[in-house]
Amino acid sequence: MAKLYYEADADPGVLAGRKVAIIGYGSQGHAHAQNLADSGVDVRVGLRPGSSSWPKAEEAGLAVTTVAEAAADADLIMILLPDTEQAAVYSSEIAPHLSEGDALFFAHGFNIHFGQIEPPEWVDIAMVAPKGPGHLVRRSYEEGGGVPCLIAVEQDASGKAKATALAYAHAIGATRAGVLETTFKEETETDLFGEQAVLCGGLTSLMIAGFETLVNAGYQPESAYFECIHEMKLIVDLIYEQGISGMRFSISDTAEYGDMTRGPRVIGKESREAMSKLLDDIQDGSFAREWIEENRRGRPYFNELRRQAASHPVEQVGSNLRSMMPFITAGKRRIQDVSGG
Ligand code: NAD
Ligand code: MG
């Protein structure tokens, strides 16, 4: 078993006297900044002038300045901008204000691993990457819990980079849940693979294929939605709480037999080969090159795909059904509260 770090493994005193800048106040940024502040860390938030997050961060009692000022003031800079914005903001507003002994922190390894950001050799480069969305990083901290996270050290100029990352993980509540050490390479590649093959890409394609199969066979779209989309959360909640066998314990024997005999036919040889190919494209950098290039061109393909996805019939059916279940929209409102910027 890999070593996991918990409360007693971190020395929160490592952050004493350090000035932390959180750059960006989106999903992760608001959660890190507020958790650090509540943990007694000296934190400021760096934002664009005119950003709609500026008043939100001030209302939360945080000091807010421009990105450049925050980077200049602080000696530990956590970059929580969208991954596609980080390189430009880093070179214009952060790099000029770095000094020896500073630490650059990330919550995802993309820009360092794929060489989009190349910091000088005299700063620490580390990662503290929560394995969950920002609103959960905040909510679970407030409830006395935490979201598990990964830490990694890419460059240890000070000799204290790992201790600093652990102290930061402690301050955002992650050591309450468990902290696993990894590398920028492993985090970046597994994160991209997970979101493409399983969590986002695999999952939505599975749900839509199931929905379309039923609708095309003449079943009511509402039945197809309940069956292939709505119920997913209920099953995943059981897996989250009790593992796959635990979930199977809660379903009928008929469901369990169908699961074990038919599931491997849906995700069979062809799907496994596709997964392998996705991983190759991630490892050899071709996915990263494609996405960086798409951003350079102003995202025409991405925007077109978004438009097509939003007009799929599943969206209208789902929207109608969810509007009759106001109790499930509470979480959605919470996400909207912290987004935008
Ligand atoms: P986000 O899009 O929610 O928030 C980004 C913030 O940056 C917003 O406040 C936005 O207004 C601000 N911003 C955008 N461009 C800017 C600019 N040019 N100058 C200044 N501010 C600017 O991003 P996020 O999802 O919190 O992601 C931040 C980092 O955390 C990324 O590296 C991401 O990979 C990582 N991460 C995210 C999650 C998640 O669940 N959202 C989980 C783990 C790690
Ligand atoms: Mg991820």
CSV table of C-alpha atoms and ligand atoms in Angstrom, one decimal:
chain,number,residue,atom,x,y,z
A,1,MET,CA,0.0,0.0,0.0
A,2,ALA,CA,1.2,3.5,-0.8
A,3,LYS,CA,1.9,5.8,2.1
A,4,LEU,CA,-0.9,8.3,2.9
A,5,TYR,CA,-0.3,11.4,5.0
A,6,TYR,CA,-2.8,12.5,7.7
A,7,GLU,CA,-3.1,15.3,10.3
A,8,ALA,CA,-0.1,14.1,12.4
A,9,ASP,CA,2.2,13.9,9.4
A,10,ALA,CA,2.0,17.6,8.5
A,11,ASP,CA,3.7,20.5,10.4
A,12,PRO,CA,1.4,23.5,10.0
A,13,GLY,CA,4.2,25.6,11.5
A,14,VAL,CA,6.0,25.4,8.2
A,15,LEU,CA,3.6,28.1,6.9
A,16,ALA,CA,4.1,30.4,9.9
A,17,GLY,CA,5.5,33.7,8.6
A,18,ARG,CA,4.9,32.8,5.0
A,19,LYS,CA,2.8,35.0,2.8
A,20,VAL,CA,0.5,33.1,0.5
A,21,ALA,CA,-1.1,34.4,-2.7
A,22,ILE,CA,-4.1,32.6,-4.3
A,23,ILE,CA,-4.2,33.6,-7.9
A,24,GLY,CA,-7.8,33.3,-9.2
A,25,TYR,CA,-11.0,32.9,-7.2
A,26,GLY,CA,-13.0,30.3,-9.1
A,27,SER,CA,-13.9,26.8,-8.1
A,28,GLN,CA,-10.6,26.0,-6.4
A,29,GLY,CA,-9.4,29.5,-5.6
A,30,HIS,CA,-12.3,30.6,-3.3
A,31,ALA,CA,-12.0,27.3,-1.4
A,32,HIS,CA,-8.3,27.4,-0.9
A,33,ALA,CA,-8.3,31.1,0.1
A,34,GLN,CA,-11.1,30.8,2.6
A,35,ASN,CA,-9.8,27.5,4.1
A,36,LEU,CA,-6.3,28.9,4.4
A,37,ALA,CA,-7.6,32.1,6.0
A,38,ASP,CA,-9.7,30.1,8.5
A,39,SER,CA,-6.6,28.0,9.3
A,40,GLY,CA,-4.8,31.2,10.3
A,41,VAL,CA,-2.6,31.5,7.2
A,42,ASP,CA,-1.6,34.9,5.9
A,43,VAL,CA,-3.4,34.9,2.6
A,44,ARG,CA,-4.2,37.4,-0.2
A,45,VAL,CA,-6.1,36.9,-3.4
A,46,GLY,CA,-4.7,38.1,-6.8
A,47,LEU,CA,-7.3,39.0,-9.5
A,48,ARG,CA,-7.8,41.0,-12.6
A,49,PRO,CA,-9.0,44.6,-12.0
A,50,GLY,CA,-12.8,44.6,-12.7
A,51,SER,CA,-13.1,40.9,-12.0
A,52,SER,CA,-16.6,40.0,-10.7
A,53,SER,CA,-14.9,37.8,-8.1
A,54,TRP,CA,-13.2,40.8,-6.5
A,55,PRO,CA,-16.2,41.9,-4.4
A,56,LYS,CA,-17.0,38.3,-3.6
A,57,ALA,CA,-13.5,37.7,-2.2
A,58,GLU,CA,-13.7,40.9,-0.2
A,59,GLU,CA,-17.1,40.0,1.2
A,60,ALA,CA,-15.5,36.7,2.4
A,61,GLY,CA,-13.1,38.9,4.4
A,62,LEU,CA,-10.1,38.3,2.2
A,63,ALA,CA,-7.5,40.9,1.1
A,64,VAL,CA,-7.6,41.3,-2.7
A,65,THR,CA,-5.0,42.9,-5.0
A,66,THR,CA,-3.9,42.5,-8.6
A,67,VAL,CA,-2.2,39.4,-9.7
A,68,ALA,CA,1.1,41.2,-10.0
A,69,GLU,CA,0.9,42.8,-6.5
A,70,ALA,CA,-0.2,39.5,-4.9
A,71,ALA,CA,2.8,37.7,-6.6
A,72,ALA,CA,5.1,40.5,-5.5
A,73,ASP,CA,3.9,40.5,-1.8
A,74,ALA,CA,3.8,36.7,-1.4
A,75,ASP,CA,6.5,34.1,-1.1
A,76,LEU,CA,4.1,31.2,-1.8
A,77,ILE,CA,2.1,31.6,-5.0
A,78,MET,CA,-0.7,29.1,-5.7
A,79,ILE,CA,-1.9,29.5,-9.3
A,80,LEU,CA,-5.6,28.6,-9.5
A,81,LEU,CA,-6.4,30.2,-12.9
A,82,PRO,CA,-7.9,28.1,-15.7
A,83,ASP,CA,-5.1,25.9,-17.0
A,84,THR,CA,-5.4,27.5,-20.5
A,85,GLU,CA,-4.8,31.0,-19.0
A,86,GLN,CA,-1.9,30.1,-16.7
A,87,ALA,CA,1.0,30.4,-19.0
A,88,ALA,CA,0.2,33.9,-20.3
A,89,VAL,CA,-0.6,35.3,-16.8
A,90,TYR,CA,2.5,33.6,-15.4
A,91,SER,CA,4.9,35.2,-17.8
A,92,SER,CA,3.4,38.7,-17.7
A,93,GLU,CA,2.3,39.1,-14.1
A,94,ILE,CA,4.0,36.4,-11.9
A,95,ALA,CA,7.4,35.6,-13.3
A,96,PRO,CA,8.7,39.2,-13.0
A,97,HIS,CA,7.9,39.2,-9.3
A,98,LEU,CA,9.5,35.9,-8.3
A,99,SER,CA,12.4,36.0,-5.9
A,100,GLU,CA,14.8,33.4,-4.5
A,101,GLY,CA,13.1,31.2,-1.9
A,102,ASP,CA,9.6,31.6,-3.3
A,103,ALA,CA,7.4,28.7,-3.9
A,104,LEU,CA,5.1,28.2,-7.0
A,105,PHE,CA,2.2,25.9,-6.3
A,106,PHE,CA,-0.3,24.3,-8.7
A,107,ALA,CA,-3.5,22.3,-8.4
A,108,HIS,CA,-2.9,20.4,-11.6
A,109,GLY,CA,0.4,19.6,-13.4
A,110,PHE,CA,-0.5,20.3,-17.0
A,111,ASN,CA,1.5,23.6,-17.5
A,112,ILE,CA,4.6,22.4,-15.8
A,113,HIS,CA,4.5,18.8,-17.2
A,114,PHE,CA,3.9,19.9,-20.8
A,115,GLY,CA,6.5,22.8,-20.5
A,116,GLN,CA,4.1,25.7,-20.9
A,117,ILE,CA,5.4,27.3,-17.7
A,118,GLU,CA,9.2,27.1,-17.1
A,119,PRO,CA,10.1,28.7,-13.7
A,120,PRO,CA,13.6,29.5,-12.7
A,121,GLU,CA,15.6,26.8,-10.9
A,122,TRP,CA,15.7,28.8,-7.6
A,123,VAL,CA,12.0,28.5,-6.8
A,124,ASP,CA,10.2,25.5,-5.3
A,125,ILE,CA,7.6,24.0,-7.7
A,126,ALA,CA,5.0,21.9,-5.9
A,127,MET,CA,1.5,20.7,-6.3
A,128,VAL,CA,-1.5,20.4,-3.9
A,129,ALA,CA,-4.3,19.0,-6.0
A,130,PRO,CA,-7.6,18.3,-4.3
A,131,LYS,CA,-9.4,15.3,-5.8
A,132,GLY,CA,-12.7,17.0,-5.8
A,133,PRO,CA,-14.4,20.3,-7.0
A,134,GLY,CA,-13.7,23.5,-5.1
A,135,HIS,CA,-17.2,23.9,-3.5
A,136,LEU,CA,-16.6,20.5,-1.8
A,137,VAL,CA,-13.1,21.5,-0.7
A,138,ARG,CA,-14.8,24.4,1.1
A,139,ARG,CA,-18.0,22.7,2.3
A,140,SER,CA,-16.2,19.7,3.7
A,141,TYR,CA,-13.6,21.9,5.5
A,142,GLU,CA,-16.4,23.9,7.1
A,143,GLU,CA,-18.1,20.6,8.2
A,144,GLY,CA,-14.8,19.5,9.9
A,145,GLY,CA,-13.8,17.1,7.1
A,146,GLY,CA,-11.7,17.5,4.0
A,147,VAL,CA,-11.2,16.4,0.4
A,148,PRO,CA,-8.3,14.0,-0.3
A,149,CYS,CA,-5.5,15.5,-2.3
A,150,LEU,CA,-2.3,14.7,-4.1
A,151,ILE,CA,0.9,16.4,-3.5
A,152,ALA,CA,4.0,16.5,-5.7
A,153,VAL,CA,7.3,18.2,-5.8
A,154,GLU,CA,8.8,19.0,-9.2
A,155,GLN,CA,11.6,21.2,-8.0
A,156,ASP,CA,12.9,21.5,-4.4
A,157,ALA,CA,15.1,24.6,-4.3
A,158,SER,CA,14.5,25.3,-0.6
A,159,GLY,CA,14.8,21.7,0.6
A,160,LYS,CA,11.4,22.3,2.3
A,161,ALA,CA,9.1,21.9,-0.7
A,162,LYS,CA,7.4,18.7,0.5
A,163,ALA,CA,7.0,19.9,4.0
A,164,THR,CA,5.4,23.1,2.6
A,165,ALA,CA,3.1,21.2,0.4
A,166,LEU,CA,2.0,19.0,3.3
A,167,ALA,CA,1.4,22.1,5.5
A,168,TYR,CA,-0.7,23.7,2.7
A,169,ALA,CA,-2.7,20.4,2.4
A,170,HIS,CA,-3.2,20.5,6.1
A,171,ALA,CA,-4.4,24.1,6.0
A,172,ILE,CA,-7.1,23.4,3.3
A,173,GLY,CA,-8.3,20.3,5.3
A,174,ALA,CA,-6.9,17.6,3.0
A,175,THR,CA,-4.9,15.8,5.7
A,176,ARG,CA,-8.2,15.1,7.4
A,177,ALA,CA,-9.1,12.9,4.4
A,178,GLY,CA,-5.7,11.6,3.2
A,179,VAL,CA,-2.9,13.0,1.1
A,180,LEU,CA,-1.0,10.8,-1.4
A,181,GLU,CA,2.3,11.8,-2.8
A,182,THR,CA,2.7,11.7,-6.6
A,183,THR,CA,4.7,13.3,-9.4
A,184,PHE,CA,3.6,16.1,-11.8
A,185,LYS,CA,3.8,13.5,-14.6
A,186,GLU,CA,1.6,10.9,-12.9
A,187,GLU,CA,-1.0,13.5,-11.7
A,188,THR,CA,-1.2,15.1,-15.1
A,189,GLU,CA,-1.5,11.9,-17.1
A,190,THR,CA,-3.9,10.1,-14.7
A,191,ASP,CA,-6.0,13.2,-14.3
A,192,LEU,CA,-6.4,13.6,-18.1
A,193,PHE,CA,-7.0,9.9,-18.6
A,194,GLY,CA,-9.6,9.8,-15.8
A,195,GLU,CA,-11.6,12.7,-17.1
A,196,GLN,CA,-11.4,11.6,-20.7
A,197,ALA,CA,-12.0,7.8,-20.4
A,198,VAL,CA,-14.1,7.4,-17.3
A,199,LEU,CA,-15.3,10.4,-15.2
A,200,CYS,CA,-16.5,12.8,-17.9
A,201,GLY,CA,-16.0,11.5,-21.4
A,202,GLY,CA,-16.7,7.8,-20.8
A,203,LEU,CA,-19.5,8.5,-18.4
A,204,THR,CA,-21.4,11.0,-20.6
A,205,SER,CA,-20.9,8.9,-23.7
A,206,LEU,CA,-22.2,5.8,-21.8
A,207,MET,CA,-25.3,7.7,-20.6
A,208,ILE,CA,-26.1,9.2,-23.9
A,209,ALA,CA,-25.6,5.9,-25.8
A,210,GLY,CA,-28.0,4.2,-23.3
A,211,PHE,CA,-30.5,7.1,-23.6
A,212,GLU,CA,-30.5,7.0,-27.4
A,213,THR,CA,-30.7,3.2,-27.6
A,214,LEU,CA,-33.9,3.2,-25.6
A,215,VAL,CA,-35.4,6.3,-27.3
A,216,ASN,CA,-34.6,4.9,-30.8
A,217,ALA,CA,-36.3,1.6,-29.7
A,218,GLY,CA,-39.5,3.6,-29.1
A,219,TYR,CA,-39.4,4.0,-25.3
A,220,GLN,CA,-40.5,7.3,-23.7
A,221,PRO,CA,-37.5,9.7,-23.4
A,222,GLU,CA,-38.6,10.4,-19.8
A,223,SER,CA,-38.2,6.7,-19.0
A,224,ALA,CA,-34.8,6.6,-20.8
A,225,TYR,CA,-33.7,9.7,-18.8
A,226,PHE,CA,-34.6,8.3,-15.4
A,227,GLU,CA,-33.0,5.0,-16.2
A,228,CYS,CA,-29.8,6.0,-17.9
A,229,ILE,CA,-29.1,9.4,-16.3
A,230,HIS,CA,-31.0,10.2,-13.2
A,231,GLU,CA,-30.3,6.9,-11.5
A,232,MET,CA,-26.6,7.1,-12.1
A,233,LYS,CA,-26.0,9.2,-9.0
A,234,LEU,CA,-27.9,6.8,-6.8
A,235,ILE,CA,-25.7,3.9,-8.0
A,236,VAL,CA,-22.5,6.0,-7.8
A,237,ASP,CA,-23.4,7.1,-4.3
A,238,LEU,CA,-23.6,3.5,-3.2
A,239,ILE,CA,-20.2,2.8,-4.8
A,240,TYR,CA,-18.7,5.9,-3.2
A,241,GLU,CA,-19.9,4.8,0.2
A,242,GLN,CA,-19.5,1.0,0.0
A,243,GLY,CA,-17.4,0.1,-3.0
A,244,ILE,CA,-18.5,-2.0,-6.0
A,245,SER,CA,-19.4,-5.1,-4.0
A,246,GLY,CA,-21.3,-2.9,-1.5
A,247,MET,CA,-23.4,-1.4,-4.4
A,248,ARG,CA,-24.1,-4.9,-5.7
A,249,PHE,CA,-25.3,-5.9,-2.3
A,250,SER,CA,-28.0,-3.2,-2.5
A,251,ILE,CA,-29.3,-4.0,-6.0
A,252,SER,CA,-31.4,-7.0,-6.9
A,253,ASP,CA,-29.8,-10.3,-7.8
A,254,THR,CA,-31.2,-9.8,-11.3
A,255,ALA,CA,-29.5,-6.5,-11.6
A,256,GLU,CA,-26.3,-7.9,-10.2
A,257,TYR,CA,-26.3,-10.9,-12.7
A,258,GLY,CA,-27.0,-8.5,-15.6
A,259,ASP,CA,-24.3,-6.2,-14.4
A,260,MET,CA,-21.6,-8.9,-14.2
A,261,THR,CA,-22.5,-10.7,-17.4
A,262,ARG,CA,-23.4,-7.8,-19.6
A,263,GLY,CA,-21.3,-4.9,-18.4
A,264,PRO,CA,-18.1,-6.4,-19.9
A,265,ARG,CA,-19.9,-6.6,-23.3
A,266,VAL,CA,-20.5,-2.9,-23.3
A,267,ILE,CA,-17.0,-2.0,-22.2
A,268,GLY,CA,-15.3,-4.7,-24.2
A,269,LYS,CA,-12.2,-5.1,-26.2
A,270,GLU,CA,-12.9,-2.2,-28.5
A,271,SER,CA,-13.4,0.2,-25.6
A,272,ARG,CA,-10.3,-1.0,-23.8
A,273,GLU,CA,-8.3,-0.4,-27.0
A,274,ALA,CA,-9.8,3.1,-27.2
A,275,MET,CA,-8.7,3.7,-23.6
A,276,SER,CA,-5.2,2.6,-24.4
A,277,LYS,CA,-5.0,4.9,-27.3
A,278,LEU,CA,-6.3,7.8,-25.2
A,279,LEU,CA,-3.5,7.1,-22.8
A,280,ASP,CA,-0.9,7.0,-25.6
A,281,ASP,CA,-2.1,10.4,-26.8
A,282,ILE,CA,-1.8,11.8,-23.3
A,283,GLN,CA,1.6,10.3,-22.6
A,284,ASP,CA,3.2,11.4,-25.9
A,285,GLY,CA,1.8,15.0,-25.6
A,286,SER,CA,-0.5,14.9,-28.7
A,287,PHE,CA,-3.6,15.6,-26.7
A,288,ALA,CA,-1.9,18.5,-25.0
A,289,ARG,CA,-0.7,19.9,-28.3
A,290,GLU,CA,-4.1,19.6,-29.8
A,291,TRP,CA,-5.8,21.4,-26.9
A,292,ILE,CA,-3.1,24.2,-26.7
A,293,GLU,CA,-3.5,24.7,-30.5
A,294,GLU,CA,-7.3,24.8,-30.2
A,295,ASN,CA,-7.0,27.5,-27.6
A,296,ARG,CA,-4.6,29.5,-29.8
A,297,ARG,CA,-7.2,29.4,-32.6
A,298,GLY,CA,-9.9,30.8,-30.3
A,299,ARG,CA,-11.6,27.4,-29.6
A,300,PRO,CA,-13.8,27.1,-32.8
A,301,TYR,CA,-14.1,23.3,-32.5
A,302,PHE,CA,-14.6,23.3,-28.8
A,303,ASN,CA,-17.4,26.0,-29.0
A,304,GLU,CA,-19.1,24.0,-31.8
A,305,LEU,CA,-19.0,20.8,-29.8
A,306,ARG,CA,-20.5,22.7,-26.8
A,307,ARG,CA,-23.3,24.1,-29.0
A,308,GLN,CA,-24.1,20.7,-30.4
A,309,ALA,CA,-24.1,19.0,-27.0
A,310,ALA,CA,-26.4,21.7,-25.5
A,311,SER,CA,-29.0,21.1,-28.2
A,312,HIS,CA,-29.2,17.3,-27.7
A,313,PRO,CA,-32.7,16.2,-26.8
A,314,VAL,CA,-31.4,14.7,-23.5
A,315,GLU,CA,-31.0,18.3,-22.3
A,316,GLN,CA,-34.6,19.3,-22.8
A,317,VAL,CA,-36.0,16.1,-21.3
A,318,GLY,CA,-33.7,16.4,-18.3
A,319,SER,CA,-34.4,20.0,-17.7
A,320,ASN,CA,-38.2,19.4,-17.7
A,321,LEU,CA,-37.8,16.4,-15.3
A,322,ARG,CA,-35.4,18.2,-13.0
A,323,SER,CA,-37.7,21.3,-12.7
A,324,MET,CA,-40.2,18.9,-11.1
A,325,MET,CA,-37.6,17.9,-8.5
A,326,PRO,CA,-36.5,21.2,-6.9
A,327,PHE,CA,-34.9,19.3,-4.1
A,328,ILE,CA,-32.1,18.2,-6.4
A,329,THR,CA,-31.1,21.7,-7.6
A,330,ALA,CA,-29.7,22.8,-4.2
A,331,GLY,CA,-26.2,21.6,-5.1
A,332,LYS,CA,-26.4,23.3,-8.5
A,333,ARG,CA,-27.1,26.7,-6.9
A,334,ARG,CA,-24.1,26.3,-4.7
A,335,ILE,CA,-21.9,25.7,-7.7
A,336,GLN,CA,-23.3,28.8,-9.5
A,337,ASP,CA,-22.6,31.0,-6.4
A,338,VAL,CA,-18.8,30.5,-6.7
A,339,SER,CA,-18.3,30.4,-10.4
A,340,GLY,CA,-17.5,33.2,-12.8
A,341,GLY,CA,-15.0,35.8,-12.4
B,1,NAD,P1,-12.0,28.3,-12.5
B,1,NAD,O1,-12.3,28.5,-14.0
B,1,NAD,O2,-13.2,27.9,-11.7
B,1,NAD,O3,-11.5,29.7,-11.9
B,1,NAD,C1,-10.5,30.4,-12.4
B,1,NAD,C2,-10.4,31.8,-11.8
B,1,NAD,O4,-9.4,32.5,-12.5
B,1,NAD,C3,-11.7,32.6,-12.0
B,1,NAD,O5,-11.9,33.3,-10.8
B,1,NAD,C4,-11.4,33.5,-13.1
B,1,NAD,O6,-12.1,34.7,-13.1
B,1,NAD,C5,-9.9,33.8,-12.9
B,1,NAD,N1,-9.2,34.2,-14.1
B,1,NAD,C6,-9.4,33.7,-15.4
B,1,NAD,N2,-8.5,34.3,-16.2
B,1,NAD,C7,-7.8,35.2,-15.5
B,1,NAD,C8,-6.7,36.1,-15.8
B,1,NAD,N3,-6.3,36.2,-17.1
B,1,NAD,N4,-6.2,36.8,-14.8
B,1,NAD,C9,-6.7,36.7,-13.5
B,1,NAD,N5,-7.7,35.9,-13.2
B,1,NAD,C10,-8.2,35.1,-14.2
B,1,NAD,O7,-10.8,27.3,-12.4
B,1,NAD,P2,-10.7,26.0,-11.4
B,1,NAD,O8,-11.6,25.0,-11.8
B,1,NAD,O9,-10.7,26.5,-10.0
B,1,NAD,O10,-9.2,25.6,-11.7
B,1,NAD,C11,-8.0,26.2,-11.2
B,1,NAD,C12,-6.9,25.1,-11.1
B,1,NAD,O11,-7.3,24.1,-10.3
B,1,NAD,C13,-6.6,24.5,-12.5
B,1,NAD,O12,-5.3,24.2,-12.5
B,1,NAD,C14,-7.4,23.2,-12.4
B,1,NAD,O13,-6.9,22.1,-13.2
B,1,NAD,C15,-7.2,22.8,-10.9
B,1,NAD,N6,-8.2,21.9,-10.4
B,1,NAD,C16,-9.5,22.1,-10.5
B,1,NAD,C17,-10.4,21.3,-10.0
B,1,NAD,C18,-11.9,21.5,-10.1
B,1,NAD,O14,-12.7,20.7,-9.7
B,1,NAD,N7,-12.4,22.6,-10.6
B,1,NAD,C19,-10.0,20.2,-9.2
B,1,NAD,C20,-8.6,20.0,-9.0
B,1,NAD,C21,-7.7,20.9,-9.6
B,2,MG,MG,-9.2,15.5,-12.0
